[in-house]
mmCIF file of C-alpha atoms (C1' of nucleotides) in Angstrom:
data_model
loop_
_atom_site.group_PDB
_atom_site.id
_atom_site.type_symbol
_atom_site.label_atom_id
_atom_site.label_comp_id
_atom_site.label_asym_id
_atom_site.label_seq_id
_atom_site.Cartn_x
_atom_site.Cartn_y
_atom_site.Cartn_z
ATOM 1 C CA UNK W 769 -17.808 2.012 9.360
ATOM 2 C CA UNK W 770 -14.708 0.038 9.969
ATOM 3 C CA UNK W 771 -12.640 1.709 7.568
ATOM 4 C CA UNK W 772 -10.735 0.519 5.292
ATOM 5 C CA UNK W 773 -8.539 3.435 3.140
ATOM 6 C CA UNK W 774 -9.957 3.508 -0.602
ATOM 7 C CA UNK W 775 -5.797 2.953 -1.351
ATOM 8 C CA UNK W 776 -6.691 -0.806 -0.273
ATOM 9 C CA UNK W 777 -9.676 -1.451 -1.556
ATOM 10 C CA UNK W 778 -8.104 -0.615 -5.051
ATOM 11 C CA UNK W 779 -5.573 -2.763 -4.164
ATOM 12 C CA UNK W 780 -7.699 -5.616 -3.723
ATOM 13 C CA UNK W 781 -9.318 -5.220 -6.705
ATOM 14 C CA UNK W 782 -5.889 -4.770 -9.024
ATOM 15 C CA UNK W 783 -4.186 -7.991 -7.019
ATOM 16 C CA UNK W 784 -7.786 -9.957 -8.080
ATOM 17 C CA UNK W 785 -7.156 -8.713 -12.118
ATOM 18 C CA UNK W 786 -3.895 -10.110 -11.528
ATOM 19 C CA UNK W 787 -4.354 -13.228 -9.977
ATOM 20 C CA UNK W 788 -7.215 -14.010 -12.473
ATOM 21 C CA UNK W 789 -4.474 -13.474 -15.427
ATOM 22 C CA UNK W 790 -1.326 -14.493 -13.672
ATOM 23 C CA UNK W 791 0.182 -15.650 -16.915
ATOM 24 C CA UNK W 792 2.411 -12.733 -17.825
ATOM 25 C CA UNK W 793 3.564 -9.434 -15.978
ATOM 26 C CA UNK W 794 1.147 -6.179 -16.333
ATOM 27 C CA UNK W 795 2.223 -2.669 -16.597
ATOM 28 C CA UNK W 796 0.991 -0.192 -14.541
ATOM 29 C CA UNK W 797 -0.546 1.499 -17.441
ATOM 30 C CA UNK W 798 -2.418 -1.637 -18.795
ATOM 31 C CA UNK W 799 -3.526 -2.852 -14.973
ATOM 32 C CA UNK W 800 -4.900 1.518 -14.863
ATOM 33 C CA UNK W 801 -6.288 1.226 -17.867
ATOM 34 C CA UNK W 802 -8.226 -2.179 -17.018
ATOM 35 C CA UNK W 803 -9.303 -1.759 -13.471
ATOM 36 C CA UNK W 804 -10.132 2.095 -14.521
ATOM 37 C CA UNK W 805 -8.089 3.372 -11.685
ATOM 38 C CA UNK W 806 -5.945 6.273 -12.279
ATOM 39 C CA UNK W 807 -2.511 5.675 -13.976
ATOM 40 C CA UNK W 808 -0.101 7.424 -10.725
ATOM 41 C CA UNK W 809 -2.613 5.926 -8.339
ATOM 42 C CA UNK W 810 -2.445 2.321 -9.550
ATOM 43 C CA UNK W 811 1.534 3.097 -9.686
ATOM 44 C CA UNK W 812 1.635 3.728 -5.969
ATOM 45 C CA UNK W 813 -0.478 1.121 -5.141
ATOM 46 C CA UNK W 814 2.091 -1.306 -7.092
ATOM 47 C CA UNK W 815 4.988 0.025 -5.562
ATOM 48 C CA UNK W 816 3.727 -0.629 -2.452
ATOM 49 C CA UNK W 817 2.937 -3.882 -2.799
ATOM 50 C CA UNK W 818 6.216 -4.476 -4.236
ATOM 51 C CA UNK W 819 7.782 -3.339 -0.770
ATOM 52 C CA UNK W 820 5.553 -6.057 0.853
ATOM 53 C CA UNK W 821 6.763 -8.368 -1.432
ATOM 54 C CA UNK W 822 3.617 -9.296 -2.388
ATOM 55 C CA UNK W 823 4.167 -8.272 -6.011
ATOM 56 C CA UNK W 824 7.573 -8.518 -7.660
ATOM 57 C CA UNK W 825 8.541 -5.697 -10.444
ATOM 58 C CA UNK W 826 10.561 -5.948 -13.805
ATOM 59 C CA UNK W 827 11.692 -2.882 -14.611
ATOM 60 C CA UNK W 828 12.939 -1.625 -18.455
ATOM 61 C CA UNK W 829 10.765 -1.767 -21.954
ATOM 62 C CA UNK W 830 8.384 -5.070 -21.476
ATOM 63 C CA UNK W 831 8.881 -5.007 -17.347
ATOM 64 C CA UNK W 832 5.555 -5.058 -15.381
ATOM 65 C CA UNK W 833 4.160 -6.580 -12.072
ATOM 66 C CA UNK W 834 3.327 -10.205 -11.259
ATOM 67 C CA UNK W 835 2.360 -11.885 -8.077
ATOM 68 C CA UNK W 836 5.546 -12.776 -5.899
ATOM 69 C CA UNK W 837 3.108 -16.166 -5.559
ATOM 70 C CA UNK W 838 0.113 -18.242 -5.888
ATOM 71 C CA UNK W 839 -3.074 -16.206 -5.263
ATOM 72 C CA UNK W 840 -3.994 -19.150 -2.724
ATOM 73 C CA UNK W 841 -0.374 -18.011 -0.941
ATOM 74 C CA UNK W 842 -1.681 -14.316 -0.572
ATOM 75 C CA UNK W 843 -3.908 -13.289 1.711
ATOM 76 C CA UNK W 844 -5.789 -10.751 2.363
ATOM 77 C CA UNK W 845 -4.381 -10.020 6.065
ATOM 78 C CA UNK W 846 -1.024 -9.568 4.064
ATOM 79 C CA UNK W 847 -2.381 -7.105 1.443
ATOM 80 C CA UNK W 848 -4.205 -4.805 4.317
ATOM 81 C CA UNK W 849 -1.487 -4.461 6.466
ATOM 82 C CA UNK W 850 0.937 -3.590 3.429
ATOM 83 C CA UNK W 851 -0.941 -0.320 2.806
ATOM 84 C CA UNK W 852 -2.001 0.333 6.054
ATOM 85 C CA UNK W 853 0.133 -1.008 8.813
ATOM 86 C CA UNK W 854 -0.630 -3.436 11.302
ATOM 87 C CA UNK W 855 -3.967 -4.408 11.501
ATOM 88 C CA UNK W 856 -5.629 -3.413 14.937
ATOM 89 C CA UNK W 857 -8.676 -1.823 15.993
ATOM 90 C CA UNK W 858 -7.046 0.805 18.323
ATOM 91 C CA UNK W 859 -3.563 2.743 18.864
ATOM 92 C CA UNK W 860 -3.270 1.010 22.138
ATOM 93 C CA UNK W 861 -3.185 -2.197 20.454
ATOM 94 C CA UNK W 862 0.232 -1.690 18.271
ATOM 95 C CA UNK W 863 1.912 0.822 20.446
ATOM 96 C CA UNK W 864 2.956 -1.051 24.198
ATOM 97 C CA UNK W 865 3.613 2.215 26.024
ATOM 98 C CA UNK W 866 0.096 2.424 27.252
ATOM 99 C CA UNK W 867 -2.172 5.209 26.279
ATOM 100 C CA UNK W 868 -3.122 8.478 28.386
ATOM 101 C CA UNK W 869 -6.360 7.187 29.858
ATOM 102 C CA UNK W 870 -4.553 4.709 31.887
ATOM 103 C CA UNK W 871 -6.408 5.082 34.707
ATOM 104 C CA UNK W 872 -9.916 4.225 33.299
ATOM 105 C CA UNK W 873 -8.457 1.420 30.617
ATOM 106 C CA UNK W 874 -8.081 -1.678 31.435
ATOM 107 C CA UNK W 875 -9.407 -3.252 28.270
ATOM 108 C CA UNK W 876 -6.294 -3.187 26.713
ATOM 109 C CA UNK W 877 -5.769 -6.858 26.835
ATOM 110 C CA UNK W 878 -9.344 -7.468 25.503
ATOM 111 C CA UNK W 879 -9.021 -5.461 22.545
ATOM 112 C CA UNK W 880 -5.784 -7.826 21.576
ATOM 113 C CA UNK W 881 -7.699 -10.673 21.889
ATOM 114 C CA UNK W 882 -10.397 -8.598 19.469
ATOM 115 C CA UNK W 883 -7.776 -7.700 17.388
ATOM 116 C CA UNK W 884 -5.891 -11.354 16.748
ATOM 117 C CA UNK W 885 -9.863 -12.561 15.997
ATOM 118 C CA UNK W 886 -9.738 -10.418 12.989
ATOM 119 C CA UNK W 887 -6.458 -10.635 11.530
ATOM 120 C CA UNK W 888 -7.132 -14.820 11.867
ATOM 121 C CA UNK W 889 -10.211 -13.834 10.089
ATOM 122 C CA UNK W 890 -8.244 -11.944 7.559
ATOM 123 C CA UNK W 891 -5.262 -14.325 7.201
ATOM 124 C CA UNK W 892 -7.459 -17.034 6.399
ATOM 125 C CA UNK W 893 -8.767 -15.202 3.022
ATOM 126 C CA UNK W 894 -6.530 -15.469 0.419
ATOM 127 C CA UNK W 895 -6.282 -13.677 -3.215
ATOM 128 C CA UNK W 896 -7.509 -16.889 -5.026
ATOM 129 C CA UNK W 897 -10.949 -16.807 -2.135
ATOM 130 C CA UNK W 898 -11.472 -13.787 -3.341
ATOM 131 C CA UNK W 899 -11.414 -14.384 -6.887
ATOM 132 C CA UNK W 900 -13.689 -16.790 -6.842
ATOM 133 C CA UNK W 901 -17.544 -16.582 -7.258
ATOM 134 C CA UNK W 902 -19.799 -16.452 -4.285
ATOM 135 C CA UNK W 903 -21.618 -19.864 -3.891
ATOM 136 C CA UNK W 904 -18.991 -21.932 -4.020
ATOM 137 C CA UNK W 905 -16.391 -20.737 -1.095
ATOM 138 C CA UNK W 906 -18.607 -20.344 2.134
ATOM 139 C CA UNK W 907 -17.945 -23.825 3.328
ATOM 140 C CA UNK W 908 -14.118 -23.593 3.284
ATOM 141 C CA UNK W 909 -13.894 -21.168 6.098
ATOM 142 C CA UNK W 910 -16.659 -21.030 8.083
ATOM 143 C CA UNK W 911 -15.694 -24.464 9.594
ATOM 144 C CA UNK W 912 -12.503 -22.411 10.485
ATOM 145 C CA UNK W 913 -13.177 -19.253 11.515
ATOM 146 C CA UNK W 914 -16.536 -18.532 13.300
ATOM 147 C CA UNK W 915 -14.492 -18.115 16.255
ATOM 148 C CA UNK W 916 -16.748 -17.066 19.258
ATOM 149 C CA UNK W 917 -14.896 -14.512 21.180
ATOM 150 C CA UNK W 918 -16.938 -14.919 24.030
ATOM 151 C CA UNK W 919 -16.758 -18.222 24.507
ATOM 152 C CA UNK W 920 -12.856 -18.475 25.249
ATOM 153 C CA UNK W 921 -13.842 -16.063 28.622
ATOM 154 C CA UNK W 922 -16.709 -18.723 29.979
ATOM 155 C CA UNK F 1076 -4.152 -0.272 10.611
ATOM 156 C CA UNK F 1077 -7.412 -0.665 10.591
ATOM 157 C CA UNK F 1078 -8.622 2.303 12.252
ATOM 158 C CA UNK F 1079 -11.206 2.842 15.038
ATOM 159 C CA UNK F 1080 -11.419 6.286 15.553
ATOM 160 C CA UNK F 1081 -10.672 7.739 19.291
ATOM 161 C CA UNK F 1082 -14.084 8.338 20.077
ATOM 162 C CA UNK F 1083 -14.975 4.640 19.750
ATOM 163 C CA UNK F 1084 -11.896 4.194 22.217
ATOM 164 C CA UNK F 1085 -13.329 6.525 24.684
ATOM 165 C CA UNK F 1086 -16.308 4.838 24.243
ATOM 166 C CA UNK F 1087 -15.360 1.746 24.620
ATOM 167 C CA UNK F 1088 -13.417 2.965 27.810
ATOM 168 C CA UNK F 1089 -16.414 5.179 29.096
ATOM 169 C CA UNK F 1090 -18.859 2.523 28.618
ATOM 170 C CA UNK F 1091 -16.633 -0.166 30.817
ATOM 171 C CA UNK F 1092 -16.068 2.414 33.408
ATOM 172 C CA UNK F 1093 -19.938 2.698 33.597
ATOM 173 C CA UNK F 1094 -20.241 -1.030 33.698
ATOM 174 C CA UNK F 1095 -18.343 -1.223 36.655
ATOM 175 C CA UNK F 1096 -20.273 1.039 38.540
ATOM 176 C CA UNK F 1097 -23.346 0.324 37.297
ATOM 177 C CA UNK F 1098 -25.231 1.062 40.765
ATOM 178 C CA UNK F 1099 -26.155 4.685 40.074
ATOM 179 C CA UNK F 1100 -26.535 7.335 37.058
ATOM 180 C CA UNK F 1101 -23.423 8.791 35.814
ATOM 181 C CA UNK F 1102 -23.377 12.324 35.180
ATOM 182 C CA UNK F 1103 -21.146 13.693 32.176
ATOM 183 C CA UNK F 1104 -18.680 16.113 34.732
ATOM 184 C CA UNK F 1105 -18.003 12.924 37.099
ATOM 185 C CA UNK F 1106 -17.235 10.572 33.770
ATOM 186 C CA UNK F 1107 -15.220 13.438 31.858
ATOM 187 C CA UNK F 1108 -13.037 13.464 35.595
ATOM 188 C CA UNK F 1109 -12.757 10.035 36.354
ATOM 189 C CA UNK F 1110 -11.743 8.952 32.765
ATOM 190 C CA UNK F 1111 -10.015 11.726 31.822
ATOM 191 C CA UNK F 1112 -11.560 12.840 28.511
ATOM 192 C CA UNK F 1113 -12.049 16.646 27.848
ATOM 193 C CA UNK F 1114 -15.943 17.362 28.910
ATOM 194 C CA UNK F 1115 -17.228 18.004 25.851
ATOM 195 C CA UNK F 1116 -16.000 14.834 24.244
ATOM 196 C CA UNK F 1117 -17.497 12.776 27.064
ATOM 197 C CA UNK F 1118 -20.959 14.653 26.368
ATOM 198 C CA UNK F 1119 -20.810 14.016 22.966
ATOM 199 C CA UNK F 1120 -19.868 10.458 22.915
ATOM 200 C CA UNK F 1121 -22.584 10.282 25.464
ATOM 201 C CA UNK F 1122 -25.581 12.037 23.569
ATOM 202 C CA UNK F 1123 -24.804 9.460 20.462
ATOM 203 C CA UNK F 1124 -24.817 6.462 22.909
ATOM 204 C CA UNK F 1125 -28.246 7.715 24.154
ATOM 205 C CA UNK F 1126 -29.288 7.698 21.036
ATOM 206 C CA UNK F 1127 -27.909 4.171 19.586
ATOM 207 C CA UNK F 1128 -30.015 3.004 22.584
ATOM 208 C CA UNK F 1129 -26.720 2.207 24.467
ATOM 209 C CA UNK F 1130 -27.601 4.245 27.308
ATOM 210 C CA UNK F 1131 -30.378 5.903 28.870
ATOM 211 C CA UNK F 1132 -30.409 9.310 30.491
ATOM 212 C CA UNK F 1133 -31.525 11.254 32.618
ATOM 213 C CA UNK F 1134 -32.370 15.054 32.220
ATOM 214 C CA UNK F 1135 -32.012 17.918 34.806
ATOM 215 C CA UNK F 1136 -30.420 18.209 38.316
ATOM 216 C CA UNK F 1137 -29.551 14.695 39.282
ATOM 217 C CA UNK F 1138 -29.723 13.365 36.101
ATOM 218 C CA UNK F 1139 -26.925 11.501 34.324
ATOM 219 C CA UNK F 1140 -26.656 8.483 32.305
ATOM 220 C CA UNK F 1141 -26.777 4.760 32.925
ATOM 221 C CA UNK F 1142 -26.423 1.471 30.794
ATOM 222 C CA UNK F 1143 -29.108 0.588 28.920
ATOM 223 C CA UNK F 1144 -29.118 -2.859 29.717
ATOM 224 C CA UNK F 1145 -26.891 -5.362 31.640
ATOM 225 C CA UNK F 1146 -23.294 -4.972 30.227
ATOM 226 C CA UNK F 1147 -23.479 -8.801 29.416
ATOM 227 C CA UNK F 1148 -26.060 -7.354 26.746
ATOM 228 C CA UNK F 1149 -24.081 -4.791 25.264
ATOM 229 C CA UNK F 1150 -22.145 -6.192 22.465
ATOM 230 C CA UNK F 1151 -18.831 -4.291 21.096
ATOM 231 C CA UNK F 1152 -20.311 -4.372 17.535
ATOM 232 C CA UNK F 1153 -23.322 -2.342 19.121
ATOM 233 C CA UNK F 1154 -21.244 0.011 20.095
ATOM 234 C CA UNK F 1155 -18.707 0.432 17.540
ATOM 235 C CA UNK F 1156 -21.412 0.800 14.677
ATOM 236 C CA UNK F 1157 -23.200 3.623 16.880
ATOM 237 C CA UNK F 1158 -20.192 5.929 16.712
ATOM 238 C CA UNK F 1159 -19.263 4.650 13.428
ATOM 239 C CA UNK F 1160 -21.977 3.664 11.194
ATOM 240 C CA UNK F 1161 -22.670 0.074 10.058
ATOM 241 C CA UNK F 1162 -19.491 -2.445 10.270
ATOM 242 C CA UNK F 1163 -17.767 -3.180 6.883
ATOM 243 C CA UNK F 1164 -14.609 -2.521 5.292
ATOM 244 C CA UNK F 1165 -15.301 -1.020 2.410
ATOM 245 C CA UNK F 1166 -17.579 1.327 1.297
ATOM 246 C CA UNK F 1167 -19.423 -0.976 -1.770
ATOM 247 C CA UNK F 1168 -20.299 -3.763 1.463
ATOM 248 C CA UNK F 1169 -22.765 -1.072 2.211
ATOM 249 C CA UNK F 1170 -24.046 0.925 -0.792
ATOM 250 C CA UNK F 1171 -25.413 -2.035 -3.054
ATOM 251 C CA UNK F 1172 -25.793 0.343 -5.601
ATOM 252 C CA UNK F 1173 -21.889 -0.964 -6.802
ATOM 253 C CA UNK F 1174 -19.076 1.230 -6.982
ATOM 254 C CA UNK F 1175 -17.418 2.745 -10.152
ATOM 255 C CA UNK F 1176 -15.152 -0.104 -10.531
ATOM 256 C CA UNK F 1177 -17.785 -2.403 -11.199
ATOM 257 C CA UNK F 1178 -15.680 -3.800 -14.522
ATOM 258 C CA UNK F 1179 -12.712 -5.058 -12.095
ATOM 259 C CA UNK F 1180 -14.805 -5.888 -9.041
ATOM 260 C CA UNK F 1181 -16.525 -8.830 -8.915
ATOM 261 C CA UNK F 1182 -15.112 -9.656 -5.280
ATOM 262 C CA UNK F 1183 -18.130 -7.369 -3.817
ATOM 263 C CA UNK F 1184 -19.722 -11.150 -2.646
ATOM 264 C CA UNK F 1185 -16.079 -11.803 -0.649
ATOM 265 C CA UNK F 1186 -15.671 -8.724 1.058
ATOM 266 C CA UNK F 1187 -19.532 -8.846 2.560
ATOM 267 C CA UNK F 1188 -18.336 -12.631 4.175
ATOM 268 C CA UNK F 1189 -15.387 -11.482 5.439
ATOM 269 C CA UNK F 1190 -17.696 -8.445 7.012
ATOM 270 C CA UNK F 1191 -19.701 -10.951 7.981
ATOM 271 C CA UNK F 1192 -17.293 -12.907 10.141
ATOM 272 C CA UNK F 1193 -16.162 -9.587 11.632
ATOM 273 C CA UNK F 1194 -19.147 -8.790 12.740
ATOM 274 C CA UNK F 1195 -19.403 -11.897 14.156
ATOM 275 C CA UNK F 1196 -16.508 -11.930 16.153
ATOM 276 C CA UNK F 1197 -17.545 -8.380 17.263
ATOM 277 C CA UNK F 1198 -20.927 -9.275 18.208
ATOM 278 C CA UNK F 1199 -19.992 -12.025 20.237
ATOM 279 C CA UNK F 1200 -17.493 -9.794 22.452
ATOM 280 C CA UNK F 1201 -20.024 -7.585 25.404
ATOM 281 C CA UNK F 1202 -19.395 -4.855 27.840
ATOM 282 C CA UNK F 1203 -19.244 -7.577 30.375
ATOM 283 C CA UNK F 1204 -16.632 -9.220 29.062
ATOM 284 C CA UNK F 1205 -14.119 -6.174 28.320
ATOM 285 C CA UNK F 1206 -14.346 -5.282 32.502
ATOM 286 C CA UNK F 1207 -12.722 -9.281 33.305
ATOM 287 C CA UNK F 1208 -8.974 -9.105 34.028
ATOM 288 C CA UNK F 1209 -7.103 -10.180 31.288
ATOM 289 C CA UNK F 1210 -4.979 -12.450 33.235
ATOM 290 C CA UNK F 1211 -8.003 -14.811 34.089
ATOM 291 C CA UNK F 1212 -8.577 -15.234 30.394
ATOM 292 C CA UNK F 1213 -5.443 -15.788 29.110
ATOM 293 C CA UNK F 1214 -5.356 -19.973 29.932
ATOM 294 C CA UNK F 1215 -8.527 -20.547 28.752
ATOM 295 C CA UNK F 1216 -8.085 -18.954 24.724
ATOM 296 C CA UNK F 1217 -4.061 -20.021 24.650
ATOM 297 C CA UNK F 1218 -5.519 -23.461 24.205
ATOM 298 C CA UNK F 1219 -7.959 -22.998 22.045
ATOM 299 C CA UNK F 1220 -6.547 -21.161 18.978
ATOM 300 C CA UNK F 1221 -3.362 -20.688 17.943
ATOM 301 C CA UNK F 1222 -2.496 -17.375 16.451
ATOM 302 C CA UNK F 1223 0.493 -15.882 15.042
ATOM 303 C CA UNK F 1224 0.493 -12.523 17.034
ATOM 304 C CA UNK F 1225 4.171 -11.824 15.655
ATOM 305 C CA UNK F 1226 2.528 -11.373 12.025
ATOM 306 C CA UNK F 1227 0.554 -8.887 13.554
ATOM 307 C CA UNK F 1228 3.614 -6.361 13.432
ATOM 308 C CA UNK F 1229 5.108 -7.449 10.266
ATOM 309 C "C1'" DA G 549 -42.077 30.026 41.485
ATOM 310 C "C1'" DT G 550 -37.363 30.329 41.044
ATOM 311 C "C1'" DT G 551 -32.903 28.758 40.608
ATOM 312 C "C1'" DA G 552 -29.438 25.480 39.739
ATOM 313 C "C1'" DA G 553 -28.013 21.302 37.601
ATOM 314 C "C1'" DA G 554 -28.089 18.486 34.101
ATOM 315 C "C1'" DT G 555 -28.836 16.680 29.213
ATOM 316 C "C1'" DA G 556 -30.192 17.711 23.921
ATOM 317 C "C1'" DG G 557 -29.078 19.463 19.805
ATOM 318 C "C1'" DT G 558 -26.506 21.833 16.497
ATOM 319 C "C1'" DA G 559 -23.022 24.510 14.391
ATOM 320 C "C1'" DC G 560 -18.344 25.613 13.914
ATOM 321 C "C1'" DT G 561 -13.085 25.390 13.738
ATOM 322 C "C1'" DA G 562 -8.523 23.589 13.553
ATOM 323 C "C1'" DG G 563 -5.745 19.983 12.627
ATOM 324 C "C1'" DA G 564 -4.538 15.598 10.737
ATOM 325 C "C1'" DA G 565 -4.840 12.043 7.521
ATOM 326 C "C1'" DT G 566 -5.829 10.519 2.869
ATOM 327 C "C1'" DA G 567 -5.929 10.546 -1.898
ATOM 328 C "C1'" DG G 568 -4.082 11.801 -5.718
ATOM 329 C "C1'" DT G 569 -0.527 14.015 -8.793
ATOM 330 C "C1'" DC G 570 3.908 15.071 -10.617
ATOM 331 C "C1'" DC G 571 8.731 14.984 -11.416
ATOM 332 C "C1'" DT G 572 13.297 13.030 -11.718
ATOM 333 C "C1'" DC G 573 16.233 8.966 -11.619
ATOM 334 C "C1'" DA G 574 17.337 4.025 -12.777
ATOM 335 C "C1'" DA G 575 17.053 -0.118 -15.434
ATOM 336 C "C1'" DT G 576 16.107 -2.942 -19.344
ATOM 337 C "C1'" DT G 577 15.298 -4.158 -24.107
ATOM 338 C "C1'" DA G 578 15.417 -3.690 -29.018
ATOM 339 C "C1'" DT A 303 21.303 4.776 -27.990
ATOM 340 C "C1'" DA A 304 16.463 5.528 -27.869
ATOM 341 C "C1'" DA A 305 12.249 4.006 -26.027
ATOM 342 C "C1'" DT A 306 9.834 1.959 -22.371
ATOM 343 C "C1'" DT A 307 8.928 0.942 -17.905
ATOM 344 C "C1'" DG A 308 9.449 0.950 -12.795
ATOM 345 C "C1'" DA A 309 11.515 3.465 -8.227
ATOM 346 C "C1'" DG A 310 11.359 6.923 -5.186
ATOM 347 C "C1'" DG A 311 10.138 10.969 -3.195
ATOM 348 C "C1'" DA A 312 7.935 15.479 -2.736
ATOM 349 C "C1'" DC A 313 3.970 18.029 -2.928
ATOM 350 C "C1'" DT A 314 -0.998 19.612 -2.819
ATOM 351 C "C1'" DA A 315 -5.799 19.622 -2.221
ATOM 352 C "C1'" DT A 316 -9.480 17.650 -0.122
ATOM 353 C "C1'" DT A 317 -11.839 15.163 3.160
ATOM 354 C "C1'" DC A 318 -12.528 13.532 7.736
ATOM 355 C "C1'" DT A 319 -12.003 13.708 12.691
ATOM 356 C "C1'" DA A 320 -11.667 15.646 17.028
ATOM 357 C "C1'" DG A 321 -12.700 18.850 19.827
ATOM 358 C "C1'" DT A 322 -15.246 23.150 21.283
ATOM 359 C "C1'" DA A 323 -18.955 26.329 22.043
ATOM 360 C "C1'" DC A 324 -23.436 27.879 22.397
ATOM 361 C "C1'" DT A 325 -28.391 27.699 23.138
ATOM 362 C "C1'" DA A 326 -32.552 25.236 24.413
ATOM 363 C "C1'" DT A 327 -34.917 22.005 27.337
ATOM 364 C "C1'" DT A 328 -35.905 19.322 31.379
ATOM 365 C "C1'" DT A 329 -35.946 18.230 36.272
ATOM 366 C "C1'" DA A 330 -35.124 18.703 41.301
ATOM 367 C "C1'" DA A 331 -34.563 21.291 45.328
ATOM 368 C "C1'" DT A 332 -35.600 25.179 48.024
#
DNA sequence: ATTAAATAGTACTAGAATAGTCCTCAATTA
DNA sequence: TAATTGAGGACTATTCTAGTACTATTTAAT
């Protein structure tokens, strides 16, 4: 599988109970208590996500998380690489200095063009995509991003 | 990030090496040397690309392994789900039996299209086309998309 | 036939990464 | 000033990955 940490999926689904009732700010205890995560898990999740400035935190008696902006202004590219880095399919990919195999890689190059692929794939989701039921949202994107990698090379 | 693990790496770097010099069988010692991954990795990686049906081997003195097919046939999604199971990003794309936080998840539907396009952009990437040069390449895809690689390191 | 060269299969170990928890400090409101 | 809530960091246990080792099986050459 093409893993995704279970710290993000989590997140996914708390930022979708929040942009589904994006009227008022949540505590962590209520958003733990809805999304039956645990309390210190759903904490750390938030936190995060405030440091991406993806959420934005009040803090004191009635504080609580809301979205730092419209669900259709957060996407899902955003939310992944705010718990786990950059997204890329391989350490080559973020880190310039060349790996150890040198001699036998030259693929470097083609995994980048793999890699933007996806995150266009993933910047084009946003929070309110997700959030909404099945049927209706195929059309939106698959005009935009069926991009067929191989046919930029022939 | 959104991990790959080393082995599908090597593999990925094995598997081009092979494509290149696709004349002859390959044994495990000269692939290990050449490439530069420990012996017993290479064999591994090896024995699970046998059986994914990526290669095909050859047992005893003068055996070795060879591609299965043409590298244009070989698509990186092939490979990538041999040494890590089926392509998703979460573990609930796979299991339809739900996960635990059914009561907040109704995004299940979402994830599986976004899968869906990753696979696609996978699938459409082969052996063949991860030996080209980059350079050759670059022209043609600068054209046609435009995307934000800064955002990639955000 | 016998020996050497190779893959097949499986089990095991060490290390790293992840998930999850807990505790103390800071800020806000009533 | 007391109660409530987030911020930040440290810590631990568990899971996963990478890598290794060993034994069995197959084939080719002599």
């Amino acid at each position: 599988m093409l893993r995704l940490s279970k710290l993000t999926d989590y997140a996914t689904v708390i930022l979708s109970f929040m942009a589904r009732d994006n009227t008022h700010v949540h505590a962590a205890m209520e958003i733990a208590a809805i999304t039956g995560i645990a309390l210190p898990t759903v904490s750390k999740i938030l936190k995060v996500l405030v440091n991406a400035k993806v959420l934005i935190s009040t803090r004191g008696a009635k504080g609580g998380y809301a979205l730092a902006r419209a669900p259709e202004k957060i996407t899902v590219a955003e939310v992944i690489s705010a718990l786990e880095g950059p997204i890329a399919l391989t350490e080559c990919s973020i880190s310039l200095q060349g790996c150890e195999q040198a001699a036998g890689c030259e693929i470097r190059g083609n995994w980048s063009l793999i890699n933007q692929t996806i995150h266009n794939a993933l910047e084009s989701v946003t929070l309110a995509d997700m959030i909404r039921p099945v049927r209706s949202q195929a059309p939106a994107w698959e005009k935009e991003i069926l991009i067929p990698v191989a046919s930029l090379y022939r």
